[in-house]
Tab-separated table of C-alpha atoms in Angstrom:
chain	number	residue	atom	x	y	z
A	809	MET	CA	91.896	93.782	85.522
A	810	SER	CA	95.340	93.723	87.127
A	811	TYR	CA	96.575	90.807	89.215
A	812	SER	CA	96.515	93.071	92.267
A	813	GLU	CA	92.812	93.794	91.724
A	814	GLU	CA	92.076	90.113	91.174
A	815	PHE	CA	94.051	89.219	94.308
A	816	LEU	CA	91.939	91.677	96.343
A	817	LYS	CA	88.800	90.050	94.915
A	818	ALA	CA	90.208	86.652	95.910
A	819	LEU	CA	90.689	87.928	99.474
A	820	GLU	CA	87.067	89.156	99.481
A	821	ARG	CA	85.841	85.825	98.073
A	822	THR	CA	87.832	83.976	100.736
A	823	ALA	CA	86.122	86.075	103.433
A	824	ASP	CA	82.690	85.698	101.785
A	825	PHE	CA	83.057	81.912	101.972
A	826	ASP	CA	84.122	82.232	105.644
A	827	LEU	CA	87.568	80.796	104.910
A	828	ALA	CA	89.673	83.065	107.140
A	829	PRO	CA	91.744	85.147	104.702
A	830	PRO	CA	95.091	86.430	105.973
A	831	ASP	CA	94.895	89.710	107.899
A	832	GLY	CA	96.574	92.942	106.925
A	833	VAL	CA	97.403	92.142	103.316
A	834	THR	CA	98.891	95.208	101.660
A	835	GLU	CA	100.624	95.460	98.330
A	836	VAL	CA	104.267	96.519	98.469
A	837	PRO	CA	105.920	98.278	95.511
A	838	GLY	CA	109.058	96.929	93.872
A	839	ARG	CA	110.447	93.409	93.646
A	840	MET	CA	111.547	90.889	96.215
A	841	MET	CA	112.822	88.294	93.746
A	842	ASN	CA	115.929	90.000	92.401
A	843	ASP	CA	118.594	88.171	90.383
A	844	LYS	CA	120.578	87.179	93.486
A	845	ARG	CA	117.544	85.677	95.214
A	846	ILE	CA	116.489	83.837	92.072
A	847	ARG	CA	120.000	82.301	91.840
A	848	HIS	CA	119.734	81.069	95.456
A	849	LEU	CA	116.143	79.840	95.213
A	850	ASN	CA	117.034	76.205	94.428
A	851	ARG	CA	119.289	75.981	97.477
A	852	VAL	CA	116.703	77.601	99.758
A	853	LEU	CA	113.902	75.336	98.531
A	854	ALA	CA	115.939	72.098	98.514
A	855	PRO	CA	114.192	70.779	101.677
A	856	VAL	CA	110.794	71.261	100.010
A	857	PHE	CA	111.777	68.898	97.197
A	858	GLU	CA	113.289	66.244	99.465
A	859	GLY	CA	112.182	62.799	98.310
A	860	ILE	CA	111.271	63.931	94.801
A	861	VAL	CA	113.568	62.087	92.424
A	862	SER	CA	111.914	62.828	89.074
A	863	TYR	CA	110.057	65.704	87.462
A	864	GLU	CA	107.102	63.382	86.870
A	865	GLN	CA	106.571	63.249	90.646
A	866	MET	CA	105.823	66.985	90.634
A	867	VAL	CA	102.808	66.719	88.313
A	868	GLY	CA	99.630	67.256	90.321
A	869	GLN	CA	101.566	68.230	93.457
A	870	CYS	CA	101.086	72.001	93.363
A	871	MET	CA	99.184	72.137	96.659
A	872	PRO	CA	101.512	70.146	98.939
A	873	LEU	CA	104.687	71.604	97.405
A	874	HIS	CA	103.526	75.207	97.763
A	875	LEU	CA	102.236	74.557	101.289
A	876	LYS	CA	105.684	73.226	102.229
A	877	ALA	CA	107.473	76.090	100.456
A	878	ARG	CA	105.445	78.913	102.016
A	879	PRO	CA	107.025	78.936	105.517
A	880	VAL	CA	110.503	78.398	104.057
A	881	LEU	CA	110.093	81.415	101.782
A	882	GLU	CA	108.517	83.535	104.533
A	883	GLU	CA	111.547	82.975	106.732
A	884	TRP	CA	114.016	83.559	103.886
A	885	LEU	CA	112.320	86.670	102.478
A	886	GLY	CA	111.207	88.082	105.835
A	887	CYS	CA	107.683	88.818	104.631
A	888	PRO	CA	104.293	87.150	104.349
A	889	VAL	CA	103.913	84.713	101.461
A	890	TYR	CA	100.343	83.974	100.417
A	891	PHE	CA	99.220	80.484	99.434
A	892	THR	CA	96.970	81.188	96.462
A	893	LEU	CA	94.401	78.929	94.811
A	894	GLY	CA	93.113	79.694	91.362
A	895	TRP	CA	93.429	78.864	87.704
A	896	VAL	CA	95.501	79.846	84.690
A	897	ASP	CA	94.019	81.715	81.730
A	898	ASP	CA	95.769	80.357	78.653
A	899	GLY	CA	93.432	82.126	76.240
A	900	THR	CA	91.200	79.104	75.694
A	901	PRO	CA	87.570	78.980	76.871
A	902	LYS	CA	88.370	76.083	79.222
A	903	GLY	CA	91.488	77.604	80.797
A	904	VAL	CA	93.863	75.522	82.900
A	905	HIS	CA	92.298	74.200	86.109
A	906	LYS	CA	89.478	76.745	85.710
A	907	PHE	CA	86.850	76.822	88.431
A	908	ASP	CA	84.305	79.272	89.781
A	909	ASP	CA	82.350	80.283	92.873
A	910	ALA	CA	79.788	77.530	92.230
A	911	MET	CA	82.508	74.866	92.495
A	912	ILE	CA	83.827	76.432	95.690
A	913	ALA	CA	80.329	76.467	97.213
A	914	ASP	CA	79.684	72.869	96.118
A	915	LYS	CA	82.951	71.568	97.598
A	916	LEU	CA	82.309	73.395	100.877
A	917	ALA	CA	78.727	72.097	101.081
A	918	ASN	CA	79.292	68.526	99.903
A	919	GLY	CA	82.986	67.893	100.435
A	920	HIS	CA	85.498	66.689	97.883
A	921	GLN	CA	84.926	63.080	96.842
A	922	ASP	CA	87.471	62.514	94.055
A	923	ASP	CA	91.168	61.635	94.020
A	924	THR	CA	92.015	64.749	91.993
A	925	ILE	CA	90.723	68.304	91.767
A	926	ASN	CA	90.768	70.816	88.944
A	927	ILE	CA	92.516	73.640	90.797
A	928	HIS	CA	95.991	75.185	90.790
A	929	ALA	CA	98.077	76.551	93.663
A	930	TRP	CA	100.974	79.005	93.705
A	931	LEU	CA	102.482	81.586	96.041
A	932	THR	CA	101.955	85.337	95.881
A	933	LEU	CA	104.369	87.816	97.457
A	934	PRO	CA	103.255	91.236	98.807
A	935	THR	CA	104.827	92.744	95.667
A	936	MET	CA	102.329	90.719	93.578
A	937	GLU	CA	105.146	88.528	92.321
A	938	ILE	CA	104.277	84.916	91.599
A	939	ILE	CA	106.367	81.977	92.725
A	940	ASP	CA	105.120	78.842	91.011
A	941	LEU	CA	107.189	75.722	91.570
A	942	THR	CA	105.128	73.311	89.466
A	943	LEU	CA	103.342	74.819	86.446
A	944	SER	CA	106.339	74.850	84.087
A	945	THR	CA	107.213	71.241	84.911
A	946	THR	CA	103.596	70.088	84.666
A	947	PHE	CA	103.156	71.681	81.231
A	948	SER	CA	106.456	70.182	80.046
A	949	ILE	CA	105.678	66.652	81.247
A	950	LEU	CA	102.109	66.641	79.925
A	951	GLN	CA	103.232	67.984	76.540
A	952	GLY	CA	106.252	65.660	76.308
A	953	LEU	CA	108.792	68.499	76.270
A	954	LYS	CA	112.139	68.553	78.061
A	955	ASP	CA	112.353	72.350	78.010
A	956	GLY	CA	110.703	73.709	81.145
A	957	GLU	CA	111.170	70.664	83.374
A	958	GLY	CA	112.177	71.865	86.815
A	959	GLY	CA	111.431	75.459	85.884
A	960	VAL	CA	110.170	77.879	88.509
A	961	ILE	CA	108.074	80.887	87.566
A	962	THR	CA	109.193	83.957	89.535
A	963	LYS	CA	107.841	87.133	88.071
A	964	LYS	CA	105.454	90.011	88.642
A	965	ALA	CA	102.089	88.528	87.748
A	966	ASP	CA	101.208	91.330	85.345
A	967	GLU	CA	104.512	90.900	83.474
A	968	ILE	CA	103.907	87.262	82.565
A	969	THR	CA	103.108	86.839	78.881
A	970	GLY	CA	101.250	84.026	77.135
A	971	PHE	CA	99.012	83.224	80.098
A	972	ALA	CA	97.646	84.868	83.240
A	973	TYR	CA	97.192	83.708	86.813
A	974	LYS	CA	93.619	84.066	88.109
A	975	PRO	CA	93.545	83.998	91.926
A	976	MET	CA	90.281	82.752	93.441
A	977	LEU	CA	91.068	82.039	97.125
A	978	VAL	CA	93.910	82.990	99.476
A	979	GLY	CA	95.041	80.669	102.265
A	980	GLU	CA	94.675	76.953	102.832
A	981	ALA	CA	91.364	76.864	104.769
A	982	PHE	CA	89.424	75.759	101.673
A	983	LEU	CA	91.577	72.630	101.372
A	984	SER	CA	90.706	71.367	104.842
A	985	LYS	CA	87.074	72.556	104.924
A	986	ALA	CA	86.345	70.870	101.588
A	987	GLY	CA	88.232	67.709	102.609
A	988	ILE	CA	90.817	68.057	99.851
A	989	MET	CA	93.874	67.802	102.084
A	990	GLN	CA	92.916	66.322	105.404
A	991	ASN	CA	96.281	65.058	106.533
A	992	VAL	CA	98.718	67.819	105.716
A	993	THR	CA	102.172	67.274	107.156
A	994	TRP	CA	103.726	70.549	108.263
A	995	TYR	CA	107.485	70.869	108.168
A	996	GLU	CA	109.481	73.218	110.327
A	997	LEU	CA	113.005	73.977	109.280
A	998	GLU	CA	115.567	75.115	111.767
């Protein structure tokens, strides 16, 4: 199944769980993240990383960092950018941050009680390109590797090799309804 098909299923799942999916999502052909934009990405996203002084501080911060980056990228790219929750298929039975509909239902019914959650967040563009600010760094830190620290994944989802993004929900409503992020600070950049 293509990422586009899985993203549509994630939109349906988001609606099925009454989590207010974004309206009017349509796939756009082509690429938004060309070489020039990729070169300027660090400068554009600098305000998102304000206060982060080490790569270690990025581990486990996929949700707040992508929530902060979304409006910045929407303004810069001039298009909707979709906050996406899901997991990463690395070819192992366990996957990376793998979860299912049962976990979603449980968190919505009973709330989130722990300090951490086994879930990953990234951004999806209308072209089905992924922008992931944290996965490369998280893998590098947890595996004790220097290569990949500070790396940003910007690629068409279906062109990524070695692993696959598995979108489950679109939008941030799940985070507040499940009590995962109750006090989100929203930043507006002028």
